[in-house]
Coordinates of C-alpha atoms in Angstrom, one line a residue:
X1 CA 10.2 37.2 -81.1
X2 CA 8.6 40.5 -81.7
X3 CA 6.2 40.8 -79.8
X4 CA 8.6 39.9 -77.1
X5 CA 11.2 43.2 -77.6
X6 CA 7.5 45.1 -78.5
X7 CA 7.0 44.2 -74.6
X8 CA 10.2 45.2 -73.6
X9 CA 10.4 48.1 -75.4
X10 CA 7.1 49.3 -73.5
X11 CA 8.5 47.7 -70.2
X12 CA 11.7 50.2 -70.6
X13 CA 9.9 52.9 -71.3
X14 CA 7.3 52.6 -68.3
X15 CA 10.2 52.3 -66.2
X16 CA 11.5 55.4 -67.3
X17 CA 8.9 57.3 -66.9
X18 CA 8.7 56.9 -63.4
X19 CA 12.0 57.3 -62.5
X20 CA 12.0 60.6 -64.5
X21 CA 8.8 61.4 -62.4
X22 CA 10.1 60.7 -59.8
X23 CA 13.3 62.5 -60.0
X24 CA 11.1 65.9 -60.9
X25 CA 8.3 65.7 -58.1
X26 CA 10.8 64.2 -55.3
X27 CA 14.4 64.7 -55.5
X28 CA 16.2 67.8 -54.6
X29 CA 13.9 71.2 -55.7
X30 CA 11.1 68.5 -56.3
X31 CA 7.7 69.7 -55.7
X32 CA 7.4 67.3 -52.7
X33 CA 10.9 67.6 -51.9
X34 CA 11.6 68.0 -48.1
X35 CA 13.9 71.0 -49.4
X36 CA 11.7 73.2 -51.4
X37 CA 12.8 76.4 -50.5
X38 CA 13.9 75.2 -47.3
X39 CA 11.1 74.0 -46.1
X40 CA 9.9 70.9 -44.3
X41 CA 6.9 69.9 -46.1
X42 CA 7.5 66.1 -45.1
X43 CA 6.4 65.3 -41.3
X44 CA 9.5 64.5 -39.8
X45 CA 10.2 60.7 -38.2
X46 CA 8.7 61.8 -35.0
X47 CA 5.3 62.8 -35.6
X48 CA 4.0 59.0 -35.7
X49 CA 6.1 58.8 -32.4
X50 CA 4.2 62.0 -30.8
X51 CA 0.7 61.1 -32.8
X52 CA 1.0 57.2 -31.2
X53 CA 0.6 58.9 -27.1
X54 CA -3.3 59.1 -28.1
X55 CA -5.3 57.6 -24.6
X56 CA -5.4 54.1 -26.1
X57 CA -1.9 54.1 -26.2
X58 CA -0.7 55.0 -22.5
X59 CA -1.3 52.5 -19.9
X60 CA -2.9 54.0 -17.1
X61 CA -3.9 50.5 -15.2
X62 CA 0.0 51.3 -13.1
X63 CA -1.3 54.6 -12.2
X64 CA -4.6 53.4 -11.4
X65 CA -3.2 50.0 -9.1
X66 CA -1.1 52.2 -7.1
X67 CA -4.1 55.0 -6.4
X68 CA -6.6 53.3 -5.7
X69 CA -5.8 51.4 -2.9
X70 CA -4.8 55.0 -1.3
X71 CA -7.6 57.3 -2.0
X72 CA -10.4 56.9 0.9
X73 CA -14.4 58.1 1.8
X74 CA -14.6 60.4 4.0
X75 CA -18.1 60.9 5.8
X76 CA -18.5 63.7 8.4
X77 CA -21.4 64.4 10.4
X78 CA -21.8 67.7 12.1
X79 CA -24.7 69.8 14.2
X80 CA -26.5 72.3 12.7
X81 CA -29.1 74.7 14.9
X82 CA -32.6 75.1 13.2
X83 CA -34.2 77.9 14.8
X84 CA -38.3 77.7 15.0
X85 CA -39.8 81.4 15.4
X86 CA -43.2 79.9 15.4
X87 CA -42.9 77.4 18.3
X88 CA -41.1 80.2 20.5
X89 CA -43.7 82.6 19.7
X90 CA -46.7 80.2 20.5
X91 CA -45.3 77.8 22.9
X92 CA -42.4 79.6 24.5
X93 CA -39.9 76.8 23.8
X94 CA -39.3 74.8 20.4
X95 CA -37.2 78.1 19.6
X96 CA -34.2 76.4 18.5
X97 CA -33.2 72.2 17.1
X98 CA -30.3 70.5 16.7
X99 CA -30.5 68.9 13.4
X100 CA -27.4 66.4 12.1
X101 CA -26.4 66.6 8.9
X102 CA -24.0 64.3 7.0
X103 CA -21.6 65.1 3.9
X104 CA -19.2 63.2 1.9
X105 CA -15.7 63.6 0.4
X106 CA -12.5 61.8 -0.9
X107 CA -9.1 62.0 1.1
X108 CA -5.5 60.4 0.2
X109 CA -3.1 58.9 2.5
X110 CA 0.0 60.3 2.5
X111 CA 1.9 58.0 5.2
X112 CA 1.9 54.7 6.4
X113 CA 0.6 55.4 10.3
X114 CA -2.5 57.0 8.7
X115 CA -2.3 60.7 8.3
X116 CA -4.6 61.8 5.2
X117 CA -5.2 65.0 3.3
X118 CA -8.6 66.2 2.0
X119 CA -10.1 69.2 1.4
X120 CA -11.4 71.5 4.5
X121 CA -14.6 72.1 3.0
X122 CA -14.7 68.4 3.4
X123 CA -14.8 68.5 7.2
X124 CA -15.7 71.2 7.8
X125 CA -17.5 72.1 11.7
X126 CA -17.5 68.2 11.6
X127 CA -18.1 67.4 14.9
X128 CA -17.2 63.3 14.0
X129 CA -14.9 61.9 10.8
X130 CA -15.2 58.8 9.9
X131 CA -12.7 57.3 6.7
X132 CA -13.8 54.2 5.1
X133 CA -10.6 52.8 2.9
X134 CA -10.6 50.9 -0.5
X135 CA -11.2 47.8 1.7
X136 CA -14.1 49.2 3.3
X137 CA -12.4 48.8 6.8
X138 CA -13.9 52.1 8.5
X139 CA -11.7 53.6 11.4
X140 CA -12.5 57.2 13.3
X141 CA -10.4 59.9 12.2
X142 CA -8.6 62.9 14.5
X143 CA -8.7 66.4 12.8
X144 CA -4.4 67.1 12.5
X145 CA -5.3 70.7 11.4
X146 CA -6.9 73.0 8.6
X147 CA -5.9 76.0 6.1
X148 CA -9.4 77.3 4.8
X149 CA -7.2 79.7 2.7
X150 CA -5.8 76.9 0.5
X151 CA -9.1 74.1 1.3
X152 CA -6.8 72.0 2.7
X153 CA -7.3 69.7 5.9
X154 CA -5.0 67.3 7.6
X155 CA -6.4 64.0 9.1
X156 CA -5.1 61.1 10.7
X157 CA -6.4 57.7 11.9
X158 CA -5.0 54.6 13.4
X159 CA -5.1 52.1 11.7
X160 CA -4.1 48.5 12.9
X161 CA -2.0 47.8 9.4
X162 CA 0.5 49.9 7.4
X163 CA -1.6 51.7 5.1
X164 CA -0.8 52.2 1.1
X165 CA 0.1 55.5 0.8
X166 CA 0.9 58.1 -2.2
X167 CA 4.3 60.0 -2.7
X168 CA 4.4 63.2 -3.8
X169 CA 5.4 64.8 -6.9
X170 CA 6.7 68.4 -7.8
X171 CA 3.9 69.9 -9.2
X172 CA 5.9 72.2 -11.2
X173 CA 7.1 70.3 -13.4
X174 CA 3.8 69.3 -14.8
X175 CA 3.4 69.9 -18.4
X176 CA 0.3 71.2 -19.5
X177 CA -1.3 68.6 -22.2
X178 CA 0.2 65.4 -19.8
X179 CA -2.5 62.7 -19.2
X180 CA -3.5 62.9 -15.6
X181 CA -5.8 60.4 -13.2
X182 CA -8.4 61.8 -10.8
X183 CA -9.0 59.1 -8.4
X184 CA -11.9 59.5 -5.7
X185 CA -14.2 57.6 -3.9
X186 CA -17.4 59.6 -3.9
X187 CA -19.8 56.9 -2.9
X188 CA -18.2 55.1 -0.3
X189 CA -18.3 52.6 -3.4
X190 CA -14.7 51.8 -4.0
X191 CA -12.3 54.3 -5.2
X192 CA -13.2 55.7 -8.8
X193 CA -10.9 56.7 -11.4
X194 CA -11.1 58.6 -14.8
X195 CA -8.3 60.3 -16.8
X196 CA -8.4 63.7 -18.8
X197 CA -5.2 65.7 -19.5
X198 CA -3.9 69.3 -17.8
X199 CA -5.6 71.8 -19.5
X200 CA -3.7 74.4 -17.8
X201 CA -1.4 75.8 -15.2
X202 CA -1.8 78.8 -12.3
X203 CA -5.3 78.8 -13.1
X204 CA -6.7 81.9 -11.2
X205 CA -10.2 82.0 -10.5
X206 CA -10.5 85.0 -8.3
X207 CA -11.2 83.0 -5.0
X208 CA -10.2 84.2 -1.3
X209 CA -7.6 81.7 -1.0
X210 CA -5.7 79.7 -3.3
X211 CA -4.8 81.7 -6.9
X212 CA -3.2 78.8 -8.3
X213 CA -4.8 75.6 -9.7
X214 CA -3.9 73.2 -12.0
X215 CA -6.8 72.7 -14.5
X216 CA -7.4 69.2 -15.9
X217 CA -10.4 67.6 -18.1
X218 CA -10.8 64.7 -15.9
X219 CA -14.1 64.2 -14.5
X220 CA -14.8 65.5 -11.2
X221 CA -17.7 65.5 -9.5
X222 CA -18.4 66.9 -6.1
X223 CA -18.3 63.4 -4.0
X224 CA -14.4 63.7 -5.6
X225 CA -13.7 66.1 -3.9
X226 CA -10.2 66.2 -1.6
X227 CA -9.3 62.9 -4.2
X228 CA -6.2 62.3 -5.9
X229 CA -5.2 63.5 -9.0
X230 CA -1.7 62.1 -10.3
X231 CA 0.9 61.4 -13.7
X232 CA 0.4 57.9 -15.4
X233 CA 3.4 57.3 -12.6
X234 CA 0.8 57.2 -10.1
X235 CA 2.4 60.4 -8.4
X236 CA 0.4 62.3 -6.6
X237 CA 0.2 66.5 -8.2
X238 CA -2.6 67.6 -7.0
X239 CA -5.6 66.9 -4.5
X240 CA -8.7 67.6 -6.7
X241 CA -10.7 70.9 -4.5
X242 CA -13.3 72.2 -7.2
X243 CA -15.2 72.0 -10.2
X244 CA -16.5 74.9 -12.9
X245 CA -20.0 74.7 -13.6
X246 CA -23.4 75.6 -13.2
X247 CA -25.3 73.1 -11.9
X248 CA -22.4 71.4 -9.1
X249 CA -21.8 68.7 -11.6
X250 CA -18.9 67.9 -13.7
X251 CA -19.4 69.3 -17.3
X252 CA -15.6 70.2 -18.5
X253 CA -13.3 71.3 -16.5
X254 CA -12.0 70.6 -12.9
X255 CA -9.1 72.1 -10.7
X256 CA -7.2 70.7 -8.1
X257 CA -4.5 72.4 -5.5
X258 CA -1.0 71.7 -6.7
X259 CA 0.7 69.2 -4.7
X260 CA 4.0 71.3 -3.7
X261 CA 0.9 73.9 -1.7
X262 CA -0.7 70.9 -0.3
X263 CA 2.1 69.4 0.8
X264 CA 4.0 72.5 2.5
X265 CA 0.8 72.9 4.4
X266 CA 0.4 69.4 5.8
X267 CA 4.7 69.7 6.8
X268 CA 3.7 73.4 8.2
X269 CA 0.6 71.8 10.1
X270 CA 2.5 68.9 11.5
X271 CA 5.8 70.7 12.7
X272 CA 4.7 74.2 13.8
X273 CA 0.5 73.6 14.7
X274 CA -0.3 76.2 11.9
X275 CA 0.6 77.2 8.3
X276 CA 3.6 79.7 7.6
X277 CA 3.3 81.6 5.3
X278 CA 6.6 83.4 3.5
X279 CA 5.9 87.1 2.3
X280 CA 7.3 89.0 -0.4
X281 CA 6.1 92.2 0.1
X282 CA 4.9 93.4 -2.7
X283 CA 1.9 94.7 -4.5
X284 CA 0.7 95.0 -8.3
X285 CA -0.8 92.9 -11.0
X286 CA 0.2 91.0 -13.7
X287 CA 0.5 92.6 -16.8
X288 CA -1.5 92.2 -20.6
X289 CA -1.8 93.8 -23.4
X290 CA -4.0 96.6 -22.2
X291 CA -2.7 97.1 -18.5
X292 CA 1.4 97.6 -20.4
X293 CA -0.4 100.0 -22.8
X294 CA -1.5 101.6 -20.1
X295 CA 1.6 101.9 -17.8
X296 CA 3.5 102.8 -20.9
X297 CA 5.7 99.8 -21.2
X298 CA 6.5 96.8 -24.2
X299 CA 6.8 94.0 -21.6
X300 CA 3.4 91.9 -21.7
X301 CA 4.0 89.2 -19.4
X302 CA 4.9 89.2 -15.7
X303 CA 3.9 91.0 -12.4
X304 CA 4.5 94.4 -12.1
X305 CA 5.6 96.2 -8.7
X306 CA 3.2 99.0 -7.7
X307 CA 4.0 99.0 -4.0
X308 CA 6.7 97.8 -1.6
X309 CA 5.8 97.1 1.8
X310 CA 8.1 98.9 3.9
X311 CA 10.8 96.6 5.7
X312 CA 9.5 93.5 3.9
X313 CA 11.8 91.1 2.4
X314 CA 11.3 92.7 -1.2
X315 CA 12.0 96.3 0.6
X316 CA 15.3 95.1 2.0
X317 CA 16.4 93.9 -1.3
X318 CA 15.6 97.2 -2.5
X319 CA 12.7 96.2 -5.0
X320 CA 10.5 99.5 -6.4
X321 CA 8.0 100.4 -7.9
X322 CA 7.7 99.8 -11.7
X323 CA 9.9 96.7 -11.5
X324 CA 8.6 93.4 -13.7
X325 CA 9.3 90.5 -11.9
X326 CA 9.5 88.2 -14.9
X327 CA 10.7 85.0 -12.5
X328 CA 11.1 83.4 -9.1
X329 CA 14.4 80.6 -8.7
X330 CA 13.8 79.0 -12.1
X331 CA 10.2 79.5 -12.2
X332 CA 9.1 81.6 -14.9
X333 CA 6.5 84.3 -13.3
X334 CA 4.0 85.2 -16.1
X335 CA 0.7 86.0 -14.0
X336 CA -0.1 86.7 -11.0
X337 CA -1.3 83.6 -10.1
X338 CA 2.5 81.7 -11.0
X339 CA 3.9 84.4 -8.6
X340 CA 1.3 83.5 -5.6
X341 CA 1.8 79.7 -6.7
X342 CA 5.1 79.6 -6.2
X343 CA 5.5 82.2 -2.9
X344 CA 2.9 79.7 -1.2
X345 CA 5.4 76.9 -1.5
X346 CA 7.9 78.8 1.2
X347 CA 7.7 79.9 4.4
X348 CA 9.2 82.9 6.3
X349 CA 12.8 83.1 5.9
X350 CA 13.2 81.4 3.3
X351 CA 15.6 82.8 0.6
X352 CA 14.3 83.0 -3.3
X353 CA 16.3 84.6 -6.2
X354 CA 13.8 87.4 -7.8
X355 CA 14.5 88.2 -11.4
X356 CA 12.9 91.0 -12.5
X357 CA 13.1 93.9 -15.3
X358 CA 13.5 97.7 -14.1
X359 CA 14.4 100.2 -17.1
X360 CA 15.1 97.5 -20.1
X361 CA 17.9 95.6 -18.3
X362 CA 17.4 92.1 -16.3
X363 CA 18.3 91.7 -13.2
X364 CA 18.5 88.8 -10.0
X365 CA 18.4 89.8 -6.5
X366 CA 18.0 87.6 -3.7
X367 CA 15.1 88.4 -1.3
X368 CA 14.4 86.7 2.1
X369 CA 10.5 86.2 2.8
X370 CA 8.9 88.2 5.4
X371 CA 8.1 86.7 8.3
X372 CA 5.9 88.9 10.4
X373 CA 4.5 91.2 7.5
X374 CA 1.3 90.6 6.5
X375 CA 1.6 86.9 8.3
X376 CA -2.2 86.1 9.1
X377 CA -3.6 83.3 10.4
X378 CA -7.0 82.2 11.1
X379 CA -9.1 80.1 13.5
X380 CA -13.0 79.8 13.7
X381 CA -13.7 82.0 10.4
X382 CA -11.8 85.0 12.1
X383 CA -8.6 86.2 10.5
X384 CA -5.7 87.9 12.2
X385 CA -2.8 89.6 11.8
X386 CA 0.2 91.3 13.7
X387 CA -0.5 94.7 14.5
X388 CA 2.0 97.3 13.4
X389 CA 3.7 100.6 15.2
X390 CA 0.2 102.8 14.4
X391 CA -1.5 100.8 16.2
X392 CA 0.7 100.3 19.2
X393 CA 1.0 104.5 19.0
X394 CA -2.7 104.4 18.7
X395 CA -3.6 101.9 21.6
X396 CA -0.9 102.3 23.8
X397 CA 0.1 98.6 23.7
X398 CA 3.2 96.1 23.1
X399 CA 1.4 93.5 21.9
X400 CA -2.0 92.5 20.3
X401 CA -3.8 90.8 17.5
X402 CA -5.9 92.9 15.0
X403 CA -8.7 91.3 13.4
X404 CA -8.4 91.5 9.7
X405 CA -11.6 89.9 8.5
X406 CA -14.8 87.9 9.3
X407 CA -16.0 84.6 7.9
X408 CA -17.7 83.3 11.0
X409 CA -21.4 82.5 9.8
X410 CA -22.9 83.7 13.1
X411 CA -20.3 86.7 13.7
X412 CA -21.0 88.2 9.9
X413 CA -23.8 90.4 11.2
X414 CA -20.9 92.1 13.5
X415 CA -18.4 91.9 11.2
X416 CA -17.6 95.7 10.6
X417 CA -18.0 95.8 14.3
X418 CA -14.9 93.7 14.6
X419 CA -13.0 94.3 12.1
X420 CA -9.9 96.1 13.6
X421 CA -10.3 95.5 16.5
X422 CA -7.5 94.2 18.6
X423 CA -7.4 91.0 19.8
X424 CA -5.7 91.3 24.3
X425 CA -5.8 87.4 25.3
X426 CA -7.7 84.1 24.5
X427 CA -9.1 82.2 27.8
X428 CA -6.9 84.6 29.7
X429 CA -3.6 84.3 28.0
X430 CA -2.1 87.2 26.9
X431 CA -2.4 87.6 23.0
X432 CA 1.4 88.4 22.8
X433 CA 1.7 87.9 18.4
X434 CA 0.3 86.2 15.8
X435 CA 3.4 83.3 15.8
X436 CA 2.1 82.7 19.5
X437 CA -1.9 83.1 18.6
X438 CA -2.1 80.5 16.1
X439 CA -0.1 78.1 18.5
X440 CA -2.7 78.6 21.3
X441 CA -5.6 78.5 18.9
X442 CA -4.3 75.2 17.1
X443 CA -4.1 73.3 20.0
X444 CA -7.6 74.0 21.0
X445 CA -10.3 71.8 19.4
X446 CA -12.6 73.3 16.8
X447 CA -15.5 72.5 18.8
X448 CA -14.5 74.2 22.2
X449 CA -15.8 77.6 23.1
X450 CA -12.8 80.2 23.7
X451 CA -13.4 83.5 25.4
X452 CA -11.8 86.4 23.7
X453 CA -10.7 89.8 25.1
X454 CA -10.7 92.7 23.2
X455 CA -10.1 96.6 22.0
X456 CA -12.4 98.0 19.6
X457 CA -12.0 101.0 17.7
X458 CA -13.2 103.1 20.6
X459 CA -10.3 102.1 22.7
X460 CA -12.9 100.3 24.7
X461 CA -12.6 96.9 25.8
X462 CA -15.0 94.4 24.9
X463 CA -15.3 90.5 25.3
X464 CA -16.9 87.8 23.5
X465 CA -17.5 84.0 23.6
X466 CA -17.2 81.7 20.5

């Protein structure tokens, strides 16, 4: 009997012990109280919600079954001219061979009759496309049209079947850190697929076109290129253009145009023969730590107004100089790149609500793009743009073209020679504005020679054949 209340006496003390422990370390002020000095030292019911979304817990076989079976090869074959010094020189012929080469890409359909997107480097001077889909039925493909600007090229083959096809999803509302799918079909294999997340947003990398990628882990490599990438919904946000690294090969990061760009430019191509392109109409830079010290100002984020084109769009709505624009509609505008991203989504006349900062105090303004300001379009690595009244002055004309710039391989040696000049007629027709150009141009083929009639700086009239 007494060693039975000995262990019940010890039993009652143990017990109390830990309550009184318990009470002091977790209760309340405890020191692993969730209150200590209000704050939350506890991870709150959610983390092991967030921390479960690791890859091995999203399914990305949905995703992948709806891709796959949309995302095609792409083969194009074009002619490149060798020239032979030695042969001419000896022999007096031999100067010059036709050599065919052959490159590879990925596309996506986008509609049930067959129309496709890839990139333009992709077919690019491709005298014939052929598309090989995920069955490895192989059809011919027509070139729709092209924006070099944005590397985007619009195909379409027909096919003796509806075709699987992907929808489109708003690329702006794609978080950075959300598990994306690159889907290609490099080989003419079948269609590959790998998964990464977006690393990033806007992504500007200083090229000639596009200032706005999204930027995802995912491996790309360059026989991916004009693929899908898309959410674990299997949506389609972006078509994968480019990778960053020095040997061609994928080894970290890959970028791909934003689906709200590719898809305005495939709606542009289709309806009007050519891309439009809405204005804003103004000039600056987006602002840092350095460039606001510089200028004087606190603000550290968004683009800052240095210039207003005169009778633009930002112009009428009485925009100026030293103004922040700080967002466009509801998209936040942070860099540069966000403002370009988002402009390129519109076209001419079309109306966007510009906040901005001017003095301290935020305002909104609605501005209506610019249509003929600035508006270029190009055709066989020429550029062009509407001329403007100092040129008409200058030239005595009403109408006219001017050359803006040169990326015509075999027209580069001449390229200061033709840059500002103005462009009179194509194959005889009168060169009347740029809406009216790109028309003509677009509904000649890529491969036909067009005769071009022009003013050079001189005032003298010269004419060339490409």
């Amino acid at each position: 009997m007494k060693q039975i209340s000995k262990l019940f006496l010890v039993s009652l003390l143990s017990g109390a012990t830990t309550i009184g422990a318990y009470k002091l370390l977790f209760e309340n002020n405890g020191y692993f109280s969730s209150n200590k000095n209000g704050i939350t030292t506890v991870a709150p019911e959610s983390y092991g919600r967030q921390a479960s979304l690791g890859a091995e817990n999203v399914d990305f076989t949905v995703a992948a079954e709806k891709t796959i079976h949309t995302v095609v090869h792409v083969k194009n074959v074009s002619v490149r001219t060798i020239s032979n010094p030695i042969m001419e020189y000896f022999y007096g012929y031999g100067g010059q061979q036709q050599q065919e080469q052959v490159g590879t890409g990925s596309g996506v359909i986008i509609s049930e009759d067959g129309y496709i997107v890839t990139n333009n480097h992709v077919v690019k001077d491709a005298t014939d496309i052929e598309i090989t889909l995920n069955n490895k039925k192989t059809y011919k493909a027509k070139l729709v049209g092209t924006d070099s600007k944005m590397d985007i090229a619009l195909l379409k083959i027909n096919a003796d079947e509806k075709l699987p096809y992907s929808t489109f999803a708003n690329s702006d509302s794609v978080k950075v850190g959300e598990w994306v799918l690159a889907v290609g079909n490099p080989y003419n294999l079948t269609s590959t697929v790998t998964a990464g997340i977006v690393s990033a947003k806007a992504r500007n990398l200083d090229t000639r076109g596009i200032q706005s990628f999204i930027q995802t882990d995912a491996a790309v490599n360059p026989g991916n290129s004009g693929g899908a990438l898309v959410n674990t919904r299997g949506e389609l946000i972006g078509i994968n253009t480019m990778i960053s690294s020095m040997t061609g090969s994928y080894v970290g990061y890959s970028f791909a145009v934003p689906s709200n760009n590719a898809r305005k430019i495939i709606e542009d191509i289709m309806e009007f023969g050519n891309v439009q392109r809405g204005i804003l109409g103004v000039e600056g830079g987006e602002l840092n730590g350095n460039a606001s010290k510089e200028l004087g100002i606190t603000q550290t984020q968004g683009f800052y107004i240095n210039k207003v084109s005169k009778n633009s769009g930002a112009y009428n709505a009485k925009l100026q100089k030293g103004d922040i624009i700080i967002k466009l509609d509801n998209q936040d505008i942070a860099t540069f790149a966000d403002l370009s991203g988002y402009v390129n989504t519109k076209r001419p006349n079309d109306k966007i609500q510009v906040t901005y900062l001017r003095d301290g105090k935020t305002s909104v303004t609605p501005v209506v793009l610019s249509k003929n300001e600035n508006f270029n379009s190009e055709f066989k690595g020429i550029e062009i743009e509407n001329i403007d009244a100092a040129d008409k002055k200058k030239f005595k004309l009403d109408y006219g073209v001017k050359i803006k710039s040169i990326t015509n391989e075999n027209l580069l040696q001449y390229s200061e020679e033709l840059k500002g000049n103005i462009i009179l007629s194509i194959d005889n027709v009168k060169a009347t504005n740029i809406e009216e150009v790109s028309k003509l141009l677009n509904n000649k083929d890529e491969k036909q020679s067009i005769r071009i009639e022009m003013i050079n700086k001189n005032g003298e009239i010269i004419r060339i054949i490409i």
